[in-house]
Tab-separated table of C-alpha atoms and ligand atoms in Angstrom:
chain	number	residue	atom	x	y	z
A	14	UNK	CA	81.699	3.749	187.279
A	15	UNK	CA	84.979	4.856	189.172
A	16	UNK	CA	85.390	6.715	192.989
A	17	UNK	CA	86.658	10.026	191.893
A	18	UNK	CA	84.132	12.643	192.410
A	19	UNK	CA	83.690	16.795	193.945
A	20	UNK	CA	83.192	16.578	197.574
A	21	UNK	CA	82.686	19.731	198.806
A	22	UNK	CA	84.156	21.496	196.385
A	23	UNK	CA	87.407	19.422	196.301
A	24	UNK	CA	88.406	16.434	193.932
A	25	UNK	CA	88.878	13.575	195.880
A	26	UNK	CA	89.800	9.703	195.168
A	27	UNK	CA	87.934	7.519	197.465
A	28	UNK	CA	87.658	9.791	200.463
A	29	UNK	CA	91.353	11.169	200.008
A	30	UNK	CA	91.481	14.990	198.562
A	31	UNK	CA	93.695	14.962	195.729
A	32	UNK	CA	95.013	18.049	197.122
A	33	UNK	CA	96.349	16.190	200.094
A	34	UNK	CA	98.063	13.735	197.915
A	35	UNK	CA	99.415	16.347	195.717
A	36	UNK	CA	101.363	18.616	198.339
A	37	UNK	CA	102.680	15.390	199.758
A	38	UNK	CA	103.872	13.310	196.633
A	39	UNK	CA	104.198	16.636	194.403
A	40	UNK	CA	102.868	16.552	190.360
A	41	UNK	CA	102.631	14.911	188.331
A	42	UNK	CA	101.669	11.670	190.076
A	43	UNK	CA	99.007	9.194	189.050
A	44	UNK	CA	96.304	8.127	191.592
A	45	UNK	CA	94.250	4.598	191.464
A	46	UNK	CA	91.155	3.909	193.371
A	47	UNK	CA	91.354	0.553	194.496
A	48	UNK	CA	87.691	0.450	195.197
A	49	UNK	CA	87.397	1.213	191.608
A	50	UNK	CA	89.889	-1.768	190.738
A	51	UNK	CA	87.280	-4.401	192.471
A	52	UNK	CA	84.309	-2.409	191.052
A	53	UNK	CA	85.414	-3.242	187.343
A	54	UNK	CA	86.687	-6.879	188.455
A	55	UNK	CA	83.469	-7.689	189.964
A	56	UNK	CA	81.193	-6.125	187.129
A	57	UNK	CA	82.629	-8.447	184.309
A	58	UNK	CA	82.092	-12.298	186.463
A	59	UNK	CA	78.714	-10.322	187.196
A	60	UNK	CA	78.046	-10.491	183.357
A	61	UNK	CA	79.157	-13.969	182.970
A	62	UNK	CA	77.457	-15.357	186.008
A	63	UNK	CA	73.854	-15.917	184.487
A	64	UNK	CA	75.833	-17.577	181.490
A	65	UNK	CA	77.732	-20.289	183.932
A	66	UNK	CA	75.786	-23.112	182.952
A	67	UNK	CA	76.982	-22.758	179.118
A	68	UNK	CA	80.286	-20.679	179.715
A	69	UNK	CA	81.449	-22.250	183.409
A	70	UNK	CA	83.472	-18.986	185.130
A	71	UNK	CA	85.782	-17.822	182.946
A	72	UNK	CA	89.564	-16.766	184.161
A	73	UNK	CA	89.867	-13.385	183.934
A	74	UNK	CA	94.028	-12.956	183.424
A	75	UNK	CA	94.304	-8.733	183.761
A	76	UNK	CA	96.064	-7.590	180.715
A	77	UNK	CA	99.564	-6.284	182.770
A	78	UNK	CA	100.604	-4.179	180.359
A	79	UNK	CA	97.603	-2.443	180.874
A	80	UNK	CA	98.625	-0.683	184.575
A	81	UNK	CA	101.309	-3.605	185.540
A	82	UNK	CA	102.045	-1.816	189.236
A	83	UNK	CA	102.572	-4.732	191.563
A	84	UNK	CA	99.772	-3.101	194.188
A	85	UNK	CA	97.340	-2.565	191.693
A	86	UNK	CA	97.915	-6.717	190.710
A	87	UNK	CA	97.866	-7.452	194.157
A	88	UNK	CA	94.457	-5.988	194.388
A	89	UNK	CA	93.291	-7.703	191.069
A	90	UNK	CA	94.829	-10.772	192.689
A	91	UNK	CA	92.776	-10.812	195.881
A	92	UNK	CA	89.774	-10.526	193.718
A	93	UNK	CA	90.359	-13.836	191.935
A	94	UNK	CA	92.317	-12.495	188.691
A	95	UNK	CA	94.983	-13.964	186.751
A	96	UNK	CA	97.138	-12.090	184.857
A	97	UNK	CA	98.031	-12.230	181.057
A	98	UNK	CA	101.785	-11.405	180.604
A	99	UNK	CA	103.511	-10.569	177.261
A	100	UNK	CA	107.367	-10.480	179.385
A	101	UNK	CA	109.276	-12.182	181.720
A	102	UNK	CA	108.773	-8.629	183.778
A	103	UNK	CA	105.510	-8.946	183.481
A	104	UNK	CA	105.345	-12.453	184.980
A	105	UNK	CA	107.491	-11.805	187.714
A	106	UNK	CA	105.075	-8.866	188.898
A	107	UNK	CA	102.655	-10.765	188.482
A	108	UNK	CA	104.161	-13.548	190.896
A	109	UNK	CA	105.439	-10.708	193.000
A	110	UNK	CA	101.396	-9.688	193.490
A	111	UNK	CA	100.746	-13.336	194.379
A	112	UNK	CA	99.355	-14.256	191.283
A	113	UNK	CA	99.243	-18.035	191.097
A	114	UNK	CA	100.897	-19.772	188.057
A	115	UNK	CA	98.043	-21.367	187.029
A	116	UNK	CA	96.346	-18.179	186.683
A	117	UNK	CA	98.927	-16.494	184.457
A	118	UNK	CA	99.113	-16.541	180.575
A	119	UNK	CA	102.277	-15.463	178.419
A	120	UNK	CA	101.033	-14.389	175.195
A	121	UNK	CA	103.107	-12.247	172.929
A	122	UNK	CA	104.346	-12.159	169.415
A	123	UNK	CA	108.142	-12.473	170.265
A	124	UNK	CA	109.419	-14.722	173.554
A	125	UNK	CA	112.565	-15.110	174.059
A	126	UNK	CA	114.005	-18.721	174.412
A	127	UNK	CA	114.575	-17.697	178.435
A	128	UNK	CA	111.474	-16.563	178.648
A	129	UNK	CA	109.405	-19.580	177.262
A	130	UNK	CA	111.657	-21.421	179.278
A	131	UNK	CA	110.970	-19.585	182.359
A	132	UNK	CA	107.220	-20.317	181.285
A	133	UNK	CA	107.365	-24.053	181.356
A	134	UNK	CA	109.289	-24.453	184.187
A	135	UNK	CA	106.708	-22.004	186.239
A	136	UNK	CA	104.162	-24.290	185.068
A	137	UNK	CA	102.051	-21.074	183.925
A	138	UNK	CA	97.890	-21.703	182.664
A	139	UNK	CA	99.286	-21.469	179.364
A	140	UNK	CA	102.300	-20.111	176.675
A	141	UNK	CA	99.839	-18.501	173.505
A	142	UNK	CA	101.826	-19.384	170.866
A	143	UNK	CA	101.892	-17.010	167.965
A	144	UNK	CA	103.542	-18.606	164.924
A	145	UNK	CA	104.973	-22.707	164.110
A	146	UNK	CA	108.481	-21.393	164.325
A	147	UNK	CA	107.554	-20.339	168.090
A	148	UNK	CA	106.012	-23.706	168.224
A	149	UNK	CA	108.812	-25.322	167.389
A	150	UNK	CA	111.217	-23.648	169.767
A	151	UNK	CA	108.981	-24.309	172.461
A	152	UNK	CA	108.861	-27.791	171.885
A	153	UNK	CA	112.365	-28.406	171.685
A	154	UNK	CA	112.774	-26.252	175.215
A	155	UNK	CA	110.132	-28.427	176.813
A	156	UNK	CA	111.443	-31.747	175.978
A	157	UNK	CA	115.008	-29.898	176.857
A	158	UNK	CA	113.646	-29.176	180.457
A	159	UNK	CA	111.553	-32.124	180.716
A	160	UNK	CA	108.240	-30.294	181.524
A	161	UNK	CA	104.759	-30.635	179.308
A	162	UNK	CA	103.801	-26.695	179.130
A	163	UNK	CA	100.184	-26.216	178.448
A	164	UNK	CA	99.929	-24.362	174.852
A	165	UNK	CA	97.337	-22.170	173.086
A	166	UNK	CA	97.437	-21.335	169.430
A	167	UNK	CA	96.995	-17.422	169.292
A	168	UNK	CA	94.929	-17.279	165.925
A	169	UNK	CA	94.671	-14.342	163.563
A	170	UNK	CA	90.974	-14.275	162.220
A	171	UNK	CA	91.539	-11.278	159.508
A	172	UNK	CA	89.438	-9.306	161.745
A	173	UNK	CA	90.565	-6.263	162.767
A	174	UNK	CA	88.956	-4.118	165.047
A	175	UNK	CA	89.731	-1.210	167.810
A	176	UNK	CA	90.399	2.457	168.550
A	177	UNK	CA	92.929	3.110	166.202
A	178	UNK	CA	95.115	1.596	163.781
A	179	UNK	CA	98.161	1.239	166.340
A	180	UNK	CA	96.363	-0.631	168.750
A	181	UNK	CA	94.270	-2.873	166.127
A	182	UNK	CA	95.976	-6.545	166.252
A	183	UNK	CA	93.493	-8.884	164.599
A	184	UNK	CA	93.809	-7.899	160.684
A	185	UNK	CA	95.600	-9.796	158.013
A	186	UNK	CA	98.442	-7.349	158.018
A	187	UNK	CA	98.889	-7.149	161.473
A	188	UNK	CA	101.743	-9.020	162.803
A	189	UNK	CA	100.196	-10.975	165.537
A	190	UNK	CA	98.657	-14.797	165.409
A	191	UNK	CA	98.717	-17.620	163.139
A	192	UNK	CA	95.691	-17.352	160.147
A	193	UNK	CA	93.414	-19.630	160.598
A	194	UNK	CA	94.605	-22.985	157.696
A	195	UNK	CA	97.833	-22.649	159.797
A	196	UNK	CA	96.536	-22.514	162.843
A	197	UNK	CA	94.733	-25.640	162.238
A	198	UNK	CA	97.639	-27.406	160.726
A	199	UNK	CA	99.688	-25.999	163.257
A	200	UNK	CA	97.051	-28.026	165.722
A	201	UNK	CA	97.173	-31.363	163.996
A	202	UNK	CA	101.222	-31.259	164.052
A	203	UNK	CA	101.624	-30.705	167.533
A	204	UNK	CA	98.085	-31.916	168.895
A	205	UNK	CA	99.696	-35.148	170.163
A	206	UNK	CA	103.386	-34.472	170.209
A	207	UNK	CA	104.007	-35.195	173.760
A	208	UNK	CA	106.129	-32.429	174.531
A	209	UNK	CA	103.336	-30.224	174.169
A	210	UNK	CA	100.067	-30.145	175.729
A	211	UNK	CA	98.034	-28.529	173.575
A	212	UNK	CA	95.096	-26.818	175.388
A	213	UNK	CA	93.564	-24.935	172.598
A	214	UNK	CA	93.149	-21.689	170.561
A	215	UNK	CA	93.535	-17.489	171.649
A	216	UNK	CA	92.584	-14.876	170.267
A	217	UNK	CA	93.090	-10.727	170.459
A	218	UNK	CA	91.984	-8.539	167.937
A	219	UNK	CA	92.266	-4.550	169.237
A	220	UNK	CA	91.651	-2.276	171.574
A	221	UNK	CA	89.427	0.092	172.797
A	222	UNK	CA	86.441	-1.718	170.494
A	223	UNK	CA	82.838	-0.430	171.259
A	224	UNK	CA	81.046	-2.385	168.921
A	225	UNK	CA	80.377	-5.880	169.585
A	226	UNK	CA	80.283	-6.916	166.186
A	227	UNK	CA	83.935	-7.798	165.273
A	228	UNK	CA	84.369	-10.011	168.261
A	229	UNK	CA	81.477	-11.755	167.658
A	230	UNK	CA	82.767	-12.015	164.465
A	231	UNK	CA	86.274	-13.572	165.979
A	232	UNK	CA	84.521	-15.794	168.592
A	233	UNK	CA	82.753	-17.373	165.375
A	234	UNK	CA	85.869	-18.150	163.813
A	235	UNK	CA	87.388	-19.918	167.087
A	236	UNK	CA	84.045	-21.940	167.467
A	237	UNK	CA	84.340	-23.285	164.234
A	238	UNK	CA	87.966	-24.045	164.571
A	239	UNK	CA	87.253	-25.809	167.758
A	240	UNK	CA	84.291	-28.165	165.668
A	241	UNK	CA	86.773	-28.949	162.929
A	242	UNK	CA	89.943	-29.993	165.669
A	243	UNK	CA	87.084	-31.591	167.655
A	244	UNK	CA	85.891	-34.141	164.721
A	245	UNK	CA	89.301	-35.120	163.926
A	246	UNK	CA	89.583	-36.307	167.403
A	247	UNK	CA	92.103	-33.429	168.691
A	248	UNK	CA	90.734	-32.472	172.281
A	249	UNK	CA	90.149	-28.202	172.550
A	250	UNK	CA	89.158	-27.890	175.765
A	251	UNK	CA	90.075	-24.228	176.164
A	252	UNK	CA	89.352	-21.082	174.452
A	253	UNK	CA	90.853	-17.819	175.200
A	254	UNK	CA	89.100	-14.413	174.316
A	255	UNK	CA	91.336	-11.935	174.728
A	256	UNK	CA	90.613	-8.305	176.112
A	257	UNK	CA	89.821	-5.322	173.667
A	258	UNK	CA	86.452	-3.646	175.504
A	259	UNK	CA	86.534	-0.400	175.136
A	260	UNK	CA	85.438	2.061	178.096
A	261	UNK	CA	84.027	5.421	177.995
A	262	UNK	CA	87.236	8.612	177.661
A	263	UNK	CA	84.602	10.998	177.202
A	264	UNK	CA	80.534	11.513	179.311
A	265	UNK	CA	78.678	10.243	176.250
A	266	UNK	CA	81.571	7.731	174.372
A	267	UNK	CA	79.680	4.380	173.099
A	268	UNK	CA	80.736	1.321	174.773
A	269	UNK	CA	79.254	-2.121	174.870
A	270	UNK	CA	77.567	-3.212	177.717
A	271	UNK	CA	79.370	-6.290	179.588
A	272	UNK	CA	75.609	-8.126	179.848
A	273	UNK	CA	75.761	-7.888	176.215
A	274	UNK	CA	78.870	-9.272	175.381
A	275	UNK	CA	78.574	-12.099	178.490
A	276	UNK	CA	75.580	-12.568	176.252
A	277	UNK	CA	77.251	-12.569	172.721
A	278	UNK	CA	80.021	-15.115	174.394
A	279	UNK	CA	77.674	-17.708	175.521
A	280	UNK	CA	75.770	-17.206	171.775
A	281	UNK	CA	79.201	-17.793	170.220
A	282	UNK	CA	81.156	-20.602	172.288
A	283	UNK	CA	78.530	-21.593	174.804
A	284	UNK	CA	77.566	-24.727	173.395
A	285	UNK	CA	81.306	-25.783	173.349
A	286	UNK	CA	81.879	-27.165	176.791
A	287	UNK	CA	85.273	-24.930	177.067
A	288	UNK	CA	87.150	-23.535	180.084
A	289	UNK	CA	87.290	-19.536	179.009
A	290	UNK	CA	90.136	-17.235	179.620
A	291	UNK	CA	89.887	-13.440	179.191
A	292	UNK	CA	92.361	-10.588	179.231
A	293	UNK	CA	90.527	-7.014	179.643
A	294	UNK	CA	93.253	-4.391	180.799
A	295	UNK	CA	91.557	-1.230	180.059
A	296	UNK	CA	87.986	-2.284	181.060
A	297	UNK	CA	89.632	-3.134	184.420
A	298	UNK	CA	92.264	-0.037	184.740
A	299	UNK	CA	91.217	2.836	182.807
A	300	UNK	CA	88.953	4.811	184.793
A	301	UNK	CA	90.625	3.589	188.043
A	302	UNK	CA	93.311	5.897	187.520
A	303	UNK	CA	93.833	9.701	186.899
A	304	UNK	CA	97.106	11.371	186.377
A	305	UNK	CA	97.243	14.417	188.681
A	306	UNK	CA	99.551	18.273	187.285
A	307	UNK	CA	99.863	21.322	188.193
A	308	UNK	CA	99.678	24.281	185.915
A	309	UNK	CA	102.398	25.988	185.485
A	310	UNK	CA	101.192	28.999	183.692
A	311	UNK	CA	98.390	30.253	181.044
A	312	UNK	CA	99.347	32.387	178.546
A	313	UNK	CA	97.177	34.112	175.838
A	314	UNK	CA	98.533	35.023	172.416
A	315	UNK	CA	97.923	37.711	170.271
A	316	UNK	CA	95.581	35.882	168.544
A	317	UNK	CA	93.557	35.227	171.760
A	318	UNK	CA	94.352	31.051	171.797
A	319	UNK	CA	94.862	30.214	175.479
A	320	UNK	CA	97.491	28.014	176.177
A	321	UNK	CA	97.348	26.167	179.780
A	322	UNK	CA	101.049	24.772	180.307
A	323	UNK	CA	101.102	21.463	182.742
A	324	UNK	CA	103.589	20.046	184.095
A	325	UNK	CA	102.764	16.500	182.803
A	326	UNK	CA	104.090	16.234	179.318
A	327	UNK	CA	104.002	13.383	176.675
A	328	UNK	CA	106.351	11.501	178.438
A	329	UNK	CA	104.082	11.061	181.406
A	330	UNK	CA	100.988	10.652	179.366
A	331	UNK	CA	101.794	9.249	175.886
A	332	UNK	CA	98.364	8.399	174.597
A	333	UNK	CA	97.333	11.573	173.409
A	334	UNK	CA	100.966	12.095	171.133
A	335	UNK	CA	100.799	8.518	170.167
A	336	UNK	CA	96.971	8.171	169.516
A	337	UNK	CA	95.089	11.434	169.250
A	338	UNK	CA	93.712	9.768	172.166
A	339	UNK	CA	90.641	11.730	174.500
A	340	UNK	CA	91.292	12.295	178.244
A	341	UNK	CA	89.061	14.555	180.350
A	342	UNK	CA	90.942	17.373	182.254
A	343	UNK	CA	89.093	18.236	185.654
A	344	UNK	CA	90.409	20.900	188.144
A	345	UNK	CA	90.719	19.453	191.878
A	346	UNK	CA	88.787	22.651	193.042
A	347	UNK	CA	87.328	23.925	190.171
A	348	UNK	CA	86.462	28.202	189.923
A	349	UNK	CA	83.380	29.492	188.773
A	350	UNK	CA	83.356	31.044	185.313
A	351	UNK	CA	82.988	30.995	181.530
A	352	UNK	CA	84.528	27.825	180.221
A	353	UNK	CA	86.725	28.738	177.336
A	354	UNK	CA	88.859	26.861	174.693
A	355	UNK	CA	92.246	26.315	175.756
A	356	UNK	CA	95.250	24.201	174.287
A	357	UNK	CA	96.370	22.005	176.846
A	358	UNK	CA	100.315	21.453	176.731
A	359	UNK	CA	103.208	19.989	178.397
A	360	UNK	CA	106.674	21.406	179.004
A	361	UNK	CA	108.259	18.716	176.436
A	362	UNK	CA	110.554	19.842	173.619
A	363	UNK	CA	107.898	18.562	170.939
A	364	UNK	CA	104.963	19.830	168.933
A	365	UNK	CA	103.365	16.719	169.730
A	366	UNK	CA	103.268	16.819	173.387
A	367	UNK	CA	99.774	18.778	173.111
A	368	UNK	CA	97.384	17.002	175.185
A	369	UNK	CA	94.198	18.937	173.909
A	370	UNK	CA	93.343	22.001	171.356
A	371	UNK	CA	90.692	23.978	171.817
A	372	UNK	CA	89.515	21.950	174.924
A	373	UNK	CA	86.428	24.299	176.805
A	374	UNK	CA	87.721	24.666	180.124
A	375	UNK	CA	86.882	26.418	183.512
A	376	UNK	CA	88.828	29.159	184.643
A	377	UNK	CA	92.442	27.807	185.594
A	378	UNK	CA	95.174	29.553	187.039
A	379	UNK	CA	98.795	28.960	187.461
A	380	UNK	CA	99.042	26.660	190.562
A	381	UNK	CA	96.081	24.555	190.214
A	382	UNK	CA	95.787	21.424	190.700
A	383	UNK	CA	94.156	19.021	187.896
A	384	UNK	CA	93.867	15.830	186.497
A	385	UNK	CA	93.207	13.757	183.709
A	386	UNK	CA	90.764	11.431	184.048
A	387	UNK	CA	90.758	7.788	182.380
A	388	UNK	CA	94.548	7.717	182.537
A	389	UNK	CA	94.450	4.760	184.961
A	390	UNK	CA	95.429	1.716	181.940
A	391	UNK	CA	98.197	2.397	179.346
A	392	UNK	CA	99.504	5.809	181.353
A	393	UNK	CA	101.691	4.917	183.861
A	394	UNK	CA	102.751	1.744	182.017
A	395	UNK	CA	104.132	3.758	178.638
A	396	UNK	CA	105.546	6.314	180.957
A	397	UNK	CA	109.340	7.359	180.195
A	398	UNK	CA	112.036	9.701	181.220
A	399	UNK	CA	112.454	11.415	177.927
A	400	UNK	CA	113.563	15.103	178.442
A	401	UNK	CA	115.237	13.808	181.656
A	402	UNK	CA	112.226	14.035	183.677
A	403	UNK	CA	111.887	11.603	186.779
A	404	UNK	CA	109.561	8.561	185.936
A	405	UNK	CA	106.017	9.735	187.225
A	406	UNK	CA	105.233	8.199	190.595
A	407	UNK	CA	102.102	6.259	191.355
A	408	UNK	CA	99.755	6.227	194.312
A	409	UNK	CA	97.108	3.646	195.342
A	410	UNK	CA	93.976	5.198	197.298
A	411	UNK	CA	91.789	2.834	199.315
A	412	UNK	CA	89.164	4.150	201.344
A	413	UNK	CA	90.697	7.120	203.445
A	414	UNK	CA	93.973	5.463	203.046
A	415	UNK	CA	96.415	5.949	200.562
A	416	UNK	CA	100.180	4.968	199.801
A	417	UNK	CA	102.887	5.900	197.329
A	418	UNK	CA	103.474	2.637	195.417
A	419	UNK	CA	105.644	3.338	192.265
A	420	UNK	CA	108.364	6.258	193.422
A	421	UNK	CA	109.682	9.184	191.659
A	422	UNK	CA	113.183	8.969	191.145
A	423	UNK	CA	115.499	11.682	192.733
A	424	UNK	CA	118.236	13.513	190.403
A	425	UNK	CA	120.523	11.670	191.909
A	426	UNK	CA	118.856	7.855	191.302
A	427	UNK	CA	118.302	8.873	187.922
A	428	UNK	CA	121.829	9.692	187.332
A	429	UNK	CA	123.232	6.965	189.750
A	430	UNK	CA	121.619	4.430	186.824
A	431	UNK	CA	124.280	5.912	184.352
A	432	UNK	CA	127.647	4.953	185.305
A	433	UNK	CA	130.140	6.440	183.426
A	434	UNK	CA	132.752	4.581	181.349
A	435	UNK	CA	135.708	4.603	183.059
A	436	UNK	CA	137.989	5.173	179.619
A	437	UNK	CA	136.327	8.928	179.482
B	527	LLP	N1	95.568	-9.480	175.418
B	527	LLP	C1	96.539	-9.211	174.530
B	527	LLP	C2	97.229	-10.319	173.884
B	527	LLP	C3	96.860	-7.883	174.222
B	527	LLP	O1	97.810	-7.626	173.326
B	527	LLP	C4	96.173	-6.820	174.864
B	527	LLP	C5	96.479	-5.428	174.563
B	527	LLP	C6	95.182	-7.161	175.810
B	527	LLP	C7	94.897	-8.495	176.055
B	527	LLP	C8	94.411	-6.120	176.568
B	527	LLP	O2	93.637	-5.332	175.738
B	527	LLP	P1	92.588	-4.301	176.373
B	527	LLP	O3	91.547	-5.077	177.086
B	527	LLP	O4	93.318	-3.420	177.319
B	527	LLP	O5	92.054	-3.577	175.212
B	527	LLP	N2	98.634	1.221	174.435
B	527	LLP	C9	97.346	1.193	173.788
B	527	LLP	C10	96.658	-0.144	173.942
B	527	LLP	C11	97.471	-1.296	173.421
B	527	LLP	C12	96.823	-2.651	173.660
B	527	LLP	C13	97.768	-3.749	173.362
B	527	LLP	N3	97.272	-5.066	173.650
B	527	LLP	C14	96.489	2.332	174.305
B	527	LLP	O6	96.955	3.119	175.132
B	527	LLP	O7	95.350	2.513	173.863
């Protein structure tokens, strides 16, 4: 469910027109509901609170990379969530929202040595480690600095699962995690080395997954992991579950209800006794966000294929280029008529900035306003400047107010950012 809906005729967020936000920010911009933000926040504890007996309340640590806009973590923030961070970027928005340390995970499959050290000395929830070499370094940087970090083994179970094969992480030939023998020799080795407090075992295996099956799948494999540490006297008193829901691009998508997998969780670790982390970002963000254009024209070819020309391109919206991905296109006011197929395009030098073929749309005209819906998690976040055009702003909406909270660059801050070498 998300706050973006025709009211009287005219697209609004919340009870701001887009219209209004559109002549005063200009296109393309993307727009968050906030209201939307807590909606999604407060619908996954929902799920987990008839399980709190067996599953306690887990953390939930929003995925940054996900929408990582300090005002959209502030709200996430001031609704309880942590954050999971894969950057030291990442962590310092997330400190900069007011995220508490103890809240944030750094997972990742490549830390830098500054960056894990940066992670001990913050006394963060806990440093996923992905691999003994990371271990290893991390050790020797904690006894370095003198500070115990609490650890997590990131594990890779073999199973794969997600949207697509560039956003599936839990396979054997994916590069992420340690497979599961490792992982539990990995355990025993640095279980009681006492520069490491080892907390327990992570997992993450895709995104955009609408069938519950793989992650109960995953869950299974970190239960029994915990068992076999647990006999051999090493304490696991953690367990961290990663993100990976999927959410509904189009009306009638699949997705898996969040009573169901709340449900599936407490069937999988609930008799454990562990203190659960999760990491959603796109069950949080996605449909909290829309990325607002203009058209620029329509043109028809001789061979009657309608092409609607945006002026959001690839580099604004990468999802579609990058992974054939589905995102609704609305009109703020939409006209009356015969909805027709249309390829929907940006101005980008590149075949693949097509964000639709054949999509059946309304009547559009040059000058109207639209947006695409489901653009609020991985959009503004992979945005870039390619073609030289100005990093799309961003714009939080909260009941009839509304503020610009990312900026676009002028001509002149984009160029100030390249000095030039003074030999040329
Ligand atoms: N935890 C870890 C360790 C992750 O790597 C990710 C996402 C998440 C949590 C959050 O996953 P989510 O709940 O959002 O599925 N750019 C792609 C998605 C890449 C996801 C990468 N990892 C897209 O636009 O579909």
């Amino acid at each position: 469910m998300h706050h973006f809906a025709l009211d009287g005729g005219a697209l609004h967020a919340e009870d701001v027109p887009l219209t209004t936000i559109a002549e005063a920010v200009g296109t393309p911009a993307y727009v968050y509901s906030a209201a939307t933000l807590r909606r999604h926040a407060r619908a996954l504890s929902d799920a987990f609170a008839p399980h709190a007996a067996t599953l306690g309340r887990p953390v939930i640590a929003f995925a940054v990379k996900a929408a990582s806009n300090v005002s959209i973590l502030k709200v996430l923030a001031g609704c309880g969530l942590g954050a999971d961070t894969v950057s030291e970027g990442e962590i310092r928005r997330a400190l900069a929202a007011g995220v508490p340390p103890e809240r944030i995970v750094f997972s990742g499959v490549g830390k830098s040595d500054a960056e894990l050290a940066l992670a001990t000395s913050l006394g963060l929830r806990q440093i996923n480690v992905e691999s003994a070499v990371e271990m290893e370094r991390l050790a020797a940087i904690a006894g370095g600095a003198g500070r115990v970090p609490d650890v997590a083994i990131r594990v890779n179970p073999k199973i794969g699962a997600g949207g697509h094969a560039k956003i599936t992480t839990g396979g054997a030939g994916d590069k992420f995690g340690v497979p599961v023998e490792e992982a539990l020799t990995l355990y025993r080795r640095f279980g009681r080395d006492p520069r490491l407090n080892l907390v327990g075992l992570a997992c993450h295996i895709g995104s955009q997954i609408t069938d519950l099956t793989p992650l109960r799948a995953a869950f299974g494999v970190l239960a029994a992991m915990t068992r076999t540490l647990r006999a051999e006297g090493l304490p696991v008193p953690r367990l961290d579950l990663g993100g990976g829901l999927g959410v509904a691009y189009a009306g009638d998508d699949p997705t898996a209800p969040l009573a169901d997998y709340a449900a599936m969780t407490a069937d999988t670790v609930g008799g454990l006794s562990v203190d659960l982390t999760l990491e959603p970002g796109r069950l949080i963000a996605a449909n909290a966000g829309v990325l607002l254009s203009r058209v620029i024209q329509v043109t028809q070819r001789g061979d009657g294929r309608r092409i609607l020309v945006l002026d959001a391109a690839m580099n604004d919206l990468l999802r579609p280029a990058l992974y054939d991905a589905f995102h609704d296109l609305v009109a703020a006011a939409p006209r009356d008529g015969e909805a027709l197929p249309h390829d929907v395009v940006g101005p980008v030098c590149e075949t693949g900035d097509t964000f639709a073929r054949d999509r059946r749309l309304p009547p559009v005209e040059a000058g109207d306003l639209v947006a695409f819906t489901g653009a609020g998690a991985y959009g503004a976040t992979m945005a870039s400047e390619y073609n030289s055009r100005p990093l799309v702003p961003e714009v939080l909406v909260d009941g009839d107010r509304w503020a610009v909270v990312r900026k676009r660059p002028t001509y002149d801050e984009m160029l100030a950012r390249e000095p030039i070498a003074d030999w040329l």
